Coordinates of C-alpha atoms and ligand atoms in Angstrom, one line a residue:
M4 CA 105.3 114.5 87.1
C5 CA 101.9 114.7 85.3
G6 CA 99.2 112.4 86.5
I7 CA 97.3 110.3 84.0
V8 CA 94.1 108.3 84.5
G9 CA 91.7 106.4 82.3
Y10 CA 88.6 104.3 82.5
I11 CA 86.7 101.9 80.2
G12 CA 83.6 100.0 81.3
K13 CA 79.9 100.6 82.0
K14 CA 79.9 103.3 84.6
N15 CA 80.1 107.0 84.0
C16 CA 83.9 107.6 83.9
V17 CA 83.8 111.3 84.8
P18 CA 83.7 111.1 88.6
I19 CA 86.1 108.1 88.5
I20 CA 88.6 110.2 86.5
I21 CA 88.2 113.3 88.6
E22 CA 88.7 111.4 91.8
G23 CA 91.7 109.6 90.3
L24 CA 93.2 113.0 89.2
K25 CA 92.8 114.4 92.7
R26 CA 94.8 111.5 94.1
L27 CA 97.5 112.1 91.5
E28 CA 97.6 115.9 91.9
Y29 CA 100.8 115.7 93.8
R30 CA 102.5 114.7 90.5
G31 CA 101.5 118.1 88.9
Y32 CA 98.9 120.6 89.4
D33 CA 99.2 123.6 87.0
S34 CA 96.4 122.5 84.7
A35 CA 94.1 119.6 84.1
G36 CA 91.8 118.1 81.5
I37 CA 89.5 115.3 80.6
A38 CA 88.4 113.7 77.3
V39 CA 85.4 111.3 77.0
I40 CA 83.6 109.5 74.2
N41 CA 79.9 108.8 74.2
E42 CA 78.2 107.2 71.3
A43 CA 81.1 108.0 69.0
K44 CA 81.1 111.7 70.0
S45 CA 84.0 113.2 71.9
T46 CA 84.0 116.0 74.5
V47 CA 87.2 117.6 75.8
I48 CA 87.3 119.9 78.8
K49 CA 90.5 121.6 80.0
N50 CA 91.4 124.2 82.6
K51 CA 94.4 126.1 83.9
G52 CA 94.7 125.4 87.6
K53 CA 93.8 122.6 89.9
V54 CA 91.6 119.6 89.4
S55 CA 88.8 121.1 91.5
L56 CA 88.3 123.7 88.8
L57 CA 88.1 121.0 86.2
E58 CA 85.6 119.2 88.4
K59 CA 83.4 122.4 88.4
S60 CA 83.6 122.7 84.6
T61 CA 82.5 119.0 84.1
E62 CA 79.6 119.5 86.5
N63 CA 78.4 122.4 84.3
V64 CA 78.4 120.2 81.2
N65 CA 76.8 117.1 82.7
L66 CA 78.9 114.6 81.0
N67 CA 78.1 110.9 81.1
S68 CA 80.4 108.4 79.3
P69 CA 81.8 104.9 79.8
L70 CA 85.2 105.8 78.3
G71 CA 87.6 108.6 79.1
L72 CA 91.0 109.9 79.9
G73 CA 92.2 112.6 82.4
H74 CA 95.4 114.4 83.0
T75 CA 96.9 116.7 85.6
R76 CA 99.9 118.6 84.3
W77 CA 103.4 119.7 85.4
A78 CA 104.5 121.9 82.6
T79 CA 107.7 121.2 80.6
H80 CA 107.1 122.5 77.1
G81 CA 104.7 125.5 77.0
I82 CA 103.3 127.6 79.9
P83 CA 100.4 126.2 82.0
N84 CA 97.3 127.3 80.2
E85 CA 94.2 125.7 78.7
I86 CA 95.6 125.1 75.3
N87 CA 98.8 123.5 76.5
S88 CA 97.0 121.2 78.9
H89 CA 96.1 117.6 78.0
P90 CA 94.3 115.8 76.4
H91 CA 95.6 116.8 73.0
C92 CA 93.5 116.1 70.0
N93 CA 93.8 115.7 66.2
H94 CA 92.1 118.2 63.9
D95 CA 88.5 116.7 64.2
Q96 CA 88.8 115.6 67.8
S97 CA 88.4 112.0 66.8
I98 CA 91.7 111.0 68.5
M99 CA 92.6 112.2 72.0
L100 CA 95.9 111.6 73.9
I101 CA 97.4 112.2 77.3
H102 CA 101.1 112.0 77.8
N103 CA 103.6 112.0 80.7
G104 CA 107.2 112.5 79.7
I105 CA 109.2 114.4 77.2
I106 CA 109.5 114.0 73.4
E107 CA 113.0 115.0 72.6
N108 CA 112.7 115.1 68.8
Y109 CA 109.4 116.9 68.8
Q110 CA 110.7 119.9 66.8
V111 CA 111.8 117.7 63.9
L112 CA 108.5 115.8 63.9
K113 CA 106.5 119.0 64.2
T114 CA 108.2 120.6 61.2
M115 CA 107.6 117.4 59.2
L116 CA 103.9 117.2 60.2
I117 CA 103.3 120.9 59.5
K118 CA 104.7 120.4 56.0
S119 CA 102.3 117.6 55.5
G120 CA 99.4 119.9 56.4
F121 CA 98.8 119.1 60.2
K122 CA 97.9 122.1 62.3
F123 CA 99.3 122.6 65.8
I124 CA 97.6 124.7 68.4
S125 CA 99.7 124.2 71.5
D126 CA 103.4 124.8 72.4
T127 CA 103.7 121.3 73.8
D128 CA 105.9 118.4 72.7
S129 CA 103.0 116.0 73.4
E130 CA 100.9 117.3 70.6
V131 CA 103.2 115.8 67.9
I132 CA 102.2 112.3 69.1
V133 CA 98.5 112.8 68.4
H134 CA 99.1 114.2 64.9
L135 CA 101.7 111.5 64.2
I136 CA 99.1 108.8 65.2
D137 CA 96.5 110.6 63.0
S138 CA 99.0 110.5 60.0
F139 CA 99.0 106.7 60.3
V140 CA 95.2 106.5 60.7
H141 CA 95.0 108.6 57.5
K142 CA 97.0 105.9 55.7
G143 CA 94.4 103.3 56.7
Y144 CA 95.9 101.7 59.8
G145 CA 93.8 100.9 62.9
L146 CA 94.4 102.8 66.2
F147 CA 96.7 100.2 67.8
K148 CA 99.0 100.0 64.8
S149 CA 99.0 103.7 64.3
V150 CA 100.0 104.3 67.9
R151 CA 102.7 101.7 67.6
F152 CA 104.1 103.2 64.4
A153 CA 104.0 106.7 65.8
L154 CA 106.0 105.6 68.9
N155 CA 108.6 104.1 66.6
E156 CA 109.3 107.6 65.4
V157 CA 109.5 109.4 68.7
E158 CA 112.6 109.8 70.9
G159 CA 112.3 110.5 74.5
T160 CA 110.1 109.3 77.3
Y161 CA 106.4 108.6 77.5
G162 CA 103.5 107.1 79.4
I163 CA 100.6 107.6 77.0
A164 CA 97.0 106.8 76.7
V165 CA 95.0 107.2 73.5
I166 CA 91.3 106.9 72.6
S167 CA 89.4 107.4 69.3
T168 CA 85.8 107.9 68.4
K169 CA 86.3 105.5 65.5
E170 CA 87.3 102.6 67.9
P171 CA 85.4 103.5 71.1
D172 CA 85.8 100.0 72.6
K173 CA 89.4 100.5 73.7
I174 CA 92.2 102.6 75.2
I175 CA 95.7 102.2 73.9
V176 CA 98.5 102.7 76.4
A177 CA 102.3 102.5 76.1
K178 CA 105.3 103.2 78.3
K179 CA 108.9 104.2 77.9
G180 CA 110.6 105.9 80.9
S181 CA 107.4 107.1 82.5
P182 CA 105.2 104.8 84.7
L183 CA 102.0 103.3 83.5
V184 CA 99.8 100.8 85.3
I185 CA 96.6 99.1 84.2
G186 CA 94.0 98.4 86.9
I187 CA 91.9 95.2 86.3
G188 CA 88.3 95.3 87.3
E189 CA 85.2 93.2 86.5
N190 CA 84.0 94.2 83.1
E191 CA 85.8 97.4 83.5
N192 CA 89.5 98.4 83.4
Y193 CA 91.5 101.4 84.5
L194 CA 94.8 103.0 83.8
A195 CA 97.0 105.4 85.7
S196 CA 100.4 106.8 86.1
D197 CA 100.5 105.3 89.6
V198 CA 98.4 103.0 91.7
N199 CA 97.1 105.7 94.1
A200 CA 94.5 106.5 91.4
L201 CA 93.3 102.9 91.2
I202 CA 93.3 101.6 94.7
A203 CA 89.7 102.8 95.4
H204 CA 88.5 100.5 92.5
T205 CA 90.8 97.5 92.3
K206 CA 93.8 95.9 93.9
H207 CA 94.7 93.9 90.7
V208 CA 97.2 95.7 88.5
V209 CA 99.5 95.2 85.6
Y210 CA 102.7 97.3 85.3
L211 CA 103.8 98.0 81.8
E212 CA 107.5 97.9 81.2
D213 CA 109.5 100.2 78.9
G214 CA 108.9 99.4 75.3
E215 CA 105.5 97.8 75.9
I216 CA 102.1 98.8 74.4
A217 CA 98.7 97.5 75.4
E218 CA 95.2 97.5 74.1
V219 CA 92.8 97.8 77.0
Y220 CA 89.1 96.8 76.5
A221 CA 86.4 96.8 79.2
D222 CA 86.7 93.0 79.7
R223 CA 90.3 92.2 78.7
F224 CA 93.6 93.6 77.6
T225 CA 96.4 92.4 75.3
A226 CA 100.0 93.5 75.4
K227 CA 102.9 93.6 72.8
T228 CA 106.3 95.1 72.5
I229 CA 106.6 98.2 70.4
E230 CA 108.4 95.9 68.0
D231 CA 105.2 93.8 67.7
E232 CA 106.0 90.7 69.7
D233 CA 103.2 89.3 71.8
I234 CA 103.8 89.3 75.6
Q235 CA 102.1 87.8 78.6
K236 CA 101.7 90.2 81.5
E237 CA 101.4 89.2 85.2
I238 CA 98.5 90.5 87.2
I239 CA 99.8 91.6 90.6
E240 CA 97.8 92.0 93.8
L241 CA 98.4 95.2 95.8
T242 CA 98.6 95.1 99.5
M243 CA 98.0 98.8 100.0
N244 CA 94.8 100.2 101.5
L245 CA 92.8 103.3 100.6
D246 CA 93.1 104.8 104.1
E247 CA 96.9 105.0 103.6
I248 CA 96.3 107.7 101.0
D249 CA 93.8 109.8 102.9
R250 CA 94.7 112.7 105.1
G251 CA 93.3 110.8 108.1
G252 CA 91.9 113.9 110.0
Y253 CA 95.1 116.0 109.5
P254 CA 94.8 119.4 107.7
T255 CA 97.6 118.5 105.3
F256 CA 99.3 115.3 104.0
M257 CA 102.7 116.8 105.1
L258 CA 101.7 117.1 108.7
K259 CA 100.1 113.6 108.7
E260 CA 103.3 112.2 107.2
I261 CA 105.5 114.1 109.8
M262 CA 103.4 112.8 112.6
E263 CA 103.3 109.3 111.2
Q264 CA 107.1 108.9 111.6
P265 CA 107.1 106.8 114.8
D266 CA 104.9 104.3 112.9
S267 CA 106.6 104.6 109.5
V268 CA 110.1 104.1 111.1
T269 CA 108.8 101.1 113.0
N270 CA 107.5 99.7 109.7
S271 CA 110.9 100.3 108.1
M272 CA 112.6 98.2 110.7
R273 CA 109.8 95.7 111.4
G274 CA 111.1 92.1 111.4
R275 CA 114.5 93.2 110.3
L276 CA 116.4 93.5 113.6
I277 CA 117.7 90.4 115.4
F278 CA 118.7 91.0 119.0
E279 CA 120.4 87.6 119.6
E280 CA 122.8 88.2 116.8
G281 CA 123.0 92.0 117.1
T282 CA 122.4 92.3 113.4
A283 CA 119.8 93.0 110.7
K284 CA 118.1 90.7 108.2
L285 CA 117.3 92.1 104.8
G286 CA 115.7 89.6 102.5
G287 CA 116.3 91.7 99.4
L288 CA 120.0 91.6 99.8
E289 CA 120.5 87.9 100.6
A290 CA 121.1 86.9 97.0
V291 CA 123.8 89.5 96.5
L292 CA 125.3 89.6 100.0
N293 CA 128.6 88.1 99.0
K294 CA 129.2 90.5 96.2
L295 CA 128.0 93.4 98.3
I296 CA 130.4 92.7 101.2
H297 CA 133.4 92.3 98.9
S298 CA 132.7 95.5 97.1
K299 CA 135.8 97.8 96.7
R300 CA 133.7 100.9 96.6
F301 CA 130.2 102.1 97.2
I302 CA 128.4 104.8 95.3
I303 CA 125.1 106.2 96.3
S304 CA 123.1 108.1 93.7
A305 CA 119.8 109.9 94.2
C306 CA 118.0 113.3 93.8
G307 CA 116.6 115.8 96.3
T308 CA 115.8 114.6 99.8
S309 CA 116.9 111.0 98.8
W310 CA 120.4 112.5 97.9
H311 CA 120.6 113.9 101.4
A312 CA 119.8 110.5 102.9
G313 CA 122.6 109.2 100.7
L314 CA 125.0 111.7 102.3
V315 CA 124.1 110.3 105.7
G316 CA 124.7 106.8 104.3
E317 CA 128.2 107.9 103.3
Y318 CA 129.0 108.7 106.9
M319 CA 127.5 105.4 108.0
F320 CA 129.3 103.2 105.5
E321 CA 132.7 104.8 105.9
Q322 CA 132.6 104.8 109.7
F323 CA 131.4 101.3 110.2
L324 CA 132.4 99.4 107.0
R325 CA 135.5 101.3 106.0
I326 CA 134.4 101.0 102.4
P327 CA 135.1 104.1 100.4
T328 CA 131.8 105.7 99.5
E329 CA 130.8 108.4 97.1
V330 CA 127.5 110.2 96.8
E331 CA 126.4 111.5 93.4
Y332 CA 123.5 113.5 92.1
A333 CA 121.9 111.0 89.7
S334 CA 121.6 113.8 87.1
E335 CA 125.3 114.4 87.1
F336 CA 126.3 110.8 87.5
R337 CA 124.7 109.7 84.3
Y338 CA 126.0 112.4 82.1
R339 CA 129.7 112.5 83.1
N340 CA 130.7 109.0 82.1
P341 CA 131.6 108.0 85.6
I342 CA 134.2 105.4 86.3
I343 CA 132.3 102.3 87.3
N344 CA 134.0 98.9 88.0
E345 CA 132.5 95.5 88.3
D346 CA 133.4 95.3 92.0
D347 CA 131.5 98.5 92.8
T348 CA 128.1 98.5 94.4
I349 CA 125.8 101.3 93.6
F350 CA 122.8 102.2 95.7
F351 CA 120.0 104.1 94.1
I352 CA 117.8 105.8 96.6
S353 CA 114.3 107.0 95.5
Q354 CA 111.1 107.4 97.4
S355 CA 109.0 107.0 94.2
G356 CA 111.3 104.6 92.5
E357 CA 110.4 106.6 89.3
T358 CA 112.7 109.6 89.3
A359 CA 113.9 109.8 85.7
D360 CA 117.5 110.8 86.4
T361 CA 117.9 108.1 89.1
L362 CA 116.4 105.5 86.9
A363 CA 118.6 106.4 83.9
A364 CA 121.7 106.5 86.2
M365 CA 120.8 103.0 87.4
K366 CA 120.5 101.6 83.9
E367 CA 123.9 103.1 83.0
A368 CA 125.5 101.6 86.1
K369 CA 123.9 98.2 85.3
R370 CA 125.2 98.3 81.8
K371 CA 128.7 98.8 83.2
G372 CA 128.4 95.6 85.3
A373 CA 128.3 97.1 88.8
L374 CA 126.0 95.6 91.5
V375 CA 122.9 97.8 91.4
L376 CA 120.7 98.0 94.5
G377 CA 117.5 100.0 95.1
I378 CA 116.3 101.7 98.2
C379 CA 112.7 102.6 97.4
N380 CA 109.4 103.3 99.0
V381 CA 106.9 102.5 96.2
V382 CA 106.6 98.7 95.9
G383 CA 106.8 97.6 92.3
S384 CA 108.3 100.9 91.1
S385 CA 110.7 100.9 88.1
I386 CA 113.9 101.3 90.2
A387 CA 112.8 98.5 92.5
R388 CA 112.0 96.2 89.6
E389 CA 115.1 96.9 87.6
S390 CA 117.7 96.7 90.4
D391 CA 119.7 93.5 91.2
G392 CA 118.4 93.6 94.7
G393 CA 117.4 96.1 97.4
V394 CA 115.4 97.1 100.4
Y395 CA 112.0 98.7 100.5
I396 CA 111.6 101.3 103.2
H397 CA 107.9 100.5 103.8
A398 CA 107.1 104.0 104.9
G399 CA 103.6 103.8 103.3
P400 CA 102.5 106.2 100.5
E401 CA 104.0 109.6 100.8
I402 CA 101.7 112.2 99.2
G403 CA 103.0 115.6 100.4
V404 CA 105.5 116.9 97.8
A405 CA 108.1 117.7 100.4
S406 CA 109.5 114.4 101.5
T407 CA 109.5 113.7 105.3
K408 CA 108.7 110.2 106.4
A409 CA 110.5 108.7 103.3
F410 CA 113.7 110.4 104.5
T411 CA 113.6 108.9 108.0
G412 CA 112.7 105.5 106.4
Q413 CA 115.7 105.8 104.0
L414 CA 117.9 106.6 107.0
T415 CA 116.5 103.6 108.8
V416 CA 117.3 101.3 105.9
L417 CA 120.8 102.7 105.4
A418 CA 121.5 102.1 109.1
L419 CA 120.1 98.5 108.8
I420 CA 122.3 97.8 105.8
T421 CA 125.3 99.2 107.8
M422 CA 124.5 97.0 110.8
L423 CA 124.1 93.9 108.6
L424 CA 127.4 94.4 106.8
A425 CA 129.3 95.7 109.9
R426 CA 128.4 92.6 111.8
K427 CA 129.8 90.5 109.0
K428 CA 133.0 92.7 109.2
D429 CA 134.4 94.2 112.4
M430 CA 131.4 95.0 114.6
S431 CA 131.4 92.9 117.8
L432 CA 128.2 91.1 119.0
A433 CA 128.1 93.5 122.0
D434 CA 128.3 96.6 119.8
G435 CA 125.6 95.0 117.5
K436 CA 123.3 94.5 120.5
A437 CA 124.0 98.0 121.8
L438 CA 123.0 99.4 118.3
Y439 CA 119.9 97.2 118.4
N440 CA 118.9 98.7 121.7
E441 CA 119.3 102.2 120.4
F442 CA 117.5 101.4 117.2
I443 CA 114.3 100.1 118.9
Q444 CA 114.0 103.3 121.0
I445 CA 113.9 105.6 117.9
P446 CA 110.2 105.6 117.3
E447 CA 109.4 106.5 120.9
K448 CA 112.1 109.3 120.8
I449 CA 110.5 110.6 117.6
N450 CA 107.2 110.7 119.5
R451 CA 108.8 112.8 122.2
I452 CA 110.1 115.3 119.5
L453 CA 106.7 115.5 117.9
A454 CA 105.3 116.5 121.3
L455 CA 107.3 119.7 120.9
N456 CA 105.1 120.7 118.0
E457 CA 103.5 123.7 119.8
Q458 CA 106.9 125.0 120.9
I459 CA 108.2 124.8 117.4
E460 CA 105.1 126.5 116.0
K461 CA 105.8 129.5 118.3
I462 CA 109.4 129.7 117.0
A463 CA 108.0 129.6 113.5
E464 CA 105.8 132.6 114.3
E465 CA 109.0 134.6 115.3
F466 CA 110.8 133.8 112.0
K467 CA 108.0 133.5 109.4
D468 CA 108.9 136.9 107.8
S469 CA 112.6 136.2 107.5
N470 CA 113.9 136.3 103.9
N471 CA 116.9 134.0 104.5
F472 CA 118.0 131.2 106.7
L473 CA 121.2 129.4 107.4
Y474 CA 121.3 125.8 108.6
L475 CA 124.5 124.5 110.1
G476 CA 125.6 121.0 111.3
R477 CA 128.7 118.9 111.5
G478 CA 129.4 115.2 110.6
Y479 CA 126.2 113.2 110.4
N480 CA 124.2 116.3 110.9
F481 CA 125.6 118.2 108.0
P482 CA 123.3 116.4 105.6
V483 CA 120.5 117.1 108.0
A484 CA 121.3 120.8 107.7
L485 CA 121.0 120.5 104.0
E486 CA 117.7 118.7 104.4
G487 CA 116.3 121.3 106.8
A488 CA 117.2 124.1 104.4
L489 CA 115.6 122.2 101.5
K490 CA 112.4 121.7 103.4
L491 CA 112.1 125.4 104.1
K492 CA 112.9 126.4 100.5
E493 CA 110.4 123.9 99.1
I494 CA 107.3 124.9 101.0
S495 CA 107.9 128.4 102.4
Y496 CA 109.8 129.9 99.4
I497 CA 112.3 131.4 101.9
H498 CA 115.9 131.3 100.7
A499 CA 117.8 128.9 102.9
E500 CA 121.3 127.3 102.7
G501 CA 122.7 124.3 104.5
Y502 CA 126.4 124.4 105.3
P503 CA 128.9 122.4 107.3
A504 CA 129.1 124.5 110.5
A505 CA 132.8 125.1 110.3
E506 CA 132.8 125.9 106.6
M507 CA 130.4 128.8 107.4
K508 CA 133.5 130.9 108.1
H509 CA 134.6 130.7 104.5
G510 CA 131.7 132.6 103.0
P511 CA 128.2 132.5 104.5
I512 CA 129.3 134.3 107.6
A513 CA 129.4 137.4 105.5
L514 CA 125.6 137.2 105.3
V515 CA 125.1 137.2 109.1
D516 CA 123.5 140.2 110.8
E517 CA 120.7 140.7 113.2
N518 CA 118.2 139.7 110.6
M519 CA 119.7 136.3 109.8
P520 CA 118.2 133.3 111.6
V521 CA 120.8 130.5 111.9
V522 CA 119.6 127.0 112.8
F523 CA 122.3 125.0 114.5
I524 CA 122.1 121.2 114.8
A525 CA 124.0 120.8 118.0
P526 CA 123.5 117.6 119.8
K527 CA 126.0 116.6 122.5
D528 CA 128.3 114.4 120.4
S529 CA 132.0 114.5 119.7
T530 CA 131.8 117.6 117.7
Y531 CA 129.8 119.5 120.3
D532 CA 132.6 121.8 121.5
K533 CA 133.4 122.8 117.9
I534 CA 129.8 123.6 117.2
V535 CA 129.7 125.8 120.4
S536 CA 132.6 127.8 118.9
N537 CA 130.7 128.2 115.7
I538 CA 127.6 129.4 117.7
Q539 CA 129.8 132.0 119.4
E540 CA 131.0 133.2 116.0
I541 CA 127.4 133.7 114.8
K542 CA 126.4 135.3 118.1
A543 CA 129.3 137.8 117.9
R544 CA 127.8 139.0 114.6
K545 CA 124.3 139.3 116.1
G546 CA 122.7 136.4 114.2
R547 CA 119.5 135.0 115.7
I548 CA 120.2 131.4 116.7
I549 CA 117.8 128.4 117.0
A550 CA 119.6 125.3 118.3
I551 CA 118.5 121.7 118.0
A552 CA 120.2 120.5 121.2
S553 CA 120.3 117.5 123.5
E554 CA 117.7 117.2 126.2
H555 CA 120.1 117.6 129.1
D556 CA 122.2 120.4 127.6
E557 CA 121.6 123.4 129.8
E558 CA 124.7 125.3 128.8
I559 CA 123.4 126.0 125.3
D560 CA 120.4 127.9 126.6
K561 CA 122.7 130.7 127.6
L562 CA 124.2 131.0 124.1
V563 CA 121.3 130.9 121.8
D564 CA 117.9 132.6 121.3
F565 CA 115.7 129.5 121.0
T566 CA 116.4 125.8 121.8
I567 CA 114.5 122.8 120.8
K568 CA 115.6 120.0 123.1
I569 CA 115.5 116.5 121.8
P570 CA 116.5 113.0 123.1
D571 CA 120.0 111.7 122.3
T572 CA 121.0 108.5 120.6
V573 CA 124.2 107.1 118.9
R574 CA 125.6 109.2 116.1
I575 CA 124.6 106.9 113.3
L576 CA 120.9 107.2 114.3
M577 CA 120.9 110.8 115.3
P578 CA 119.8 112.3 111.9
M579 CA 116.5 110.3 112.3
L580 CA 115.9 112.5 115.3
T581 CA 117.5 115.9 114.4
V582 CA 115.6 116.2 111.1
V583 CA 112.1 116.0 112.8
P584 CA 112.1 119.4 114.4
L585 CA 113.4 120.9 111.1
Q586 CA 110.5 119.4 109.2
L587 CA 108.1 120.9 111.8
L588 CA 109.8 124.3 111.7
A589 CA 109.5 124.5 107.9
Y590 CA 105.9 123.2 108.0
H591 CA 104.7 125.9 110.5
I592 CA 106.6 128.7 108.8
A593 CA 104.9 127.8 105.5
M594 CA 101.5 127.4 107.1
K595 CA 101.8 130.8 108.8
K596 CA 102.6 132.3 105.4
G597 CA 99.3 130.8 104.2
L598 CA 101.0 128.5 101.6
N599 CA 99.9 125.2 100.3
V600 CA 102.5 122.8 101.8
D601 CA 101.2 119.7 100.0
Q602 CA 101.5 121.3 96.6
P603 CA 104.2 123.9 96.6
R604 CA 104.6 126.0 93.5
N605 CA 106.6 124.7 90.6
L606 CA 107.4 121.4 92.3
A607 CA 106.2 117.8 91.7
K608 CA 106.5 114.8 93.9
S609 CA 107.8 112.4 91.3
V610 CA 110.1 114.0 88.6
T611 CA 109.8 111.6 85.7
V612 CA 111.4 114.0 83.2
E613 CA 115.1 114.8 83.0
Ligands
G6P718 C1 111.4 115.7 93.7 C2 110.6 115.8 95.0 C3 111.5 115.7 96.2 C4 112.3 114.4 96.1 C5 113.0 114.2 94.8 C6 113.6 112.8 94.6 O1 112.2 116.8 93.6 O2 109.9 117.1 95.1 O3 110.8 115.7 97.4 O4 113.2 114.2 97.2 O5 112.1 114.5 93.7 O6 112.5 111.9 94.5 P1 112.6 110.4 94.7 O7 111.2 109.9 94.5 O8 113.5 109.8 93.7 O9 113.1 110.1 96.1

């Protein structure tokens, strides 16, 4: 949700900022802008549209400056246009600001500032911050104090960076609720909303925490709390590499990430499975294991694809652990005053570890005394840092907006947690070893599914002009039906619904006619016969059926229009396989419609606003 970048040093900041913005474009891409200061003179360039357009505009002006800020926007307040894009400036363009987040009391502040003579030109909430800072500068305060005083007046969330022509030796940054990281170089420093924008320049970073503000010079930085207490920040060394955030020869990040899944799943389980004991070892849970295993209830809270992983987790936990489990949308969870007890464990699943609703729900659960665990991909993210413990999925950076490899990584970790706890409860050593044996075959089985890519592309050709889709599954594969439908909606803009296969009779069946494609997730498991009945019901109404079926199932070919045959595994691991053809199907349909799958309209990878 909005990417922010900044540079202070000796080099020309413009190409550094443009390149950083391109790496952050997955966070928002409706408009972009840059502000630089050179010899006490500021220049601001903004564009509606992608960073590539901004790049062209900067080339025409031939900017050269050692200090600057850049922003790529995902609109909240005010339509995407040049005026509403960041940086925002005060009246004489001596102060420039970029902001990620939402200022909730901006109307009140705006009215107050207008009364005092400040002129607003945009419809954004962000613009109030720059005028507020200016109001303190007018009273004679320096930039740092003015930013600090201004932030004391705003309510809401922010990751901000501010520069001024009057103090061109520094960038002021602050954070509350939106991520902000400082990159430490040699006689140069960087800042960004996430490390992807920094990794080409430095591996040494400092994460600001909520309520912290820092003054970043070319050769040093100092940090304080908004309340003015001095703080020491730790410099962390990143282990990530630049090639992890490149497309690596694939036409899109999404296809790269789908194809990477045999490796990413291997990484999610690496070093964590112990054959001799038929169990899993998860370092991030060791300190809390006792409390975890004696929990009376589990709650899983998340958004989007991560919420679907949570639904699969519910099946796993209840089947193997017999611990009652509820799955909650993080946005609903935090606002309905949920009943949380001290003997509850609440898992928060988030690829980015920054989703505002999930983070806020986690803070609320922590306040109420529950054990709070994170399942995140981004190392060092807010959810990972603020939880009592947790497990990283180690899927590597996910850049495509539609989540793919993070989902299979989340399923891997949920199954590992289940295995670990089940072995401490009722699961026998023999069953643990059998599960181990199934687990280690998953990457190779995903590889076999990926080899069906061309076949799936042909099916996509058949259905690319459909207006609606139904996805149906039972048990563990019901959440996979939801995820398949979400993938299609997100990137192809085709309306799609996921449903429990049997529930389809209570409504969606009314939609079925010869134009309705219905995707059945129908592996040969204990619900297979029931699914076949559901297939017959759709067939009787002339629906066109695509089935994700087991490799050796020949019966199903006679019933459906298209089959995608995949390897089998045990039920708990099956969603890691069944989701893969659905990712490819959505991908090829969207590509055939000529759409940008990595940056679908209106979406953002990391939703850091509520
Ligand atoms: C956004 C993304 C989804 C993602 C969801 C949750 O809506 O577009 O792909 O599943 O946020 O994100 P998280 O980072 O918390 O898993």
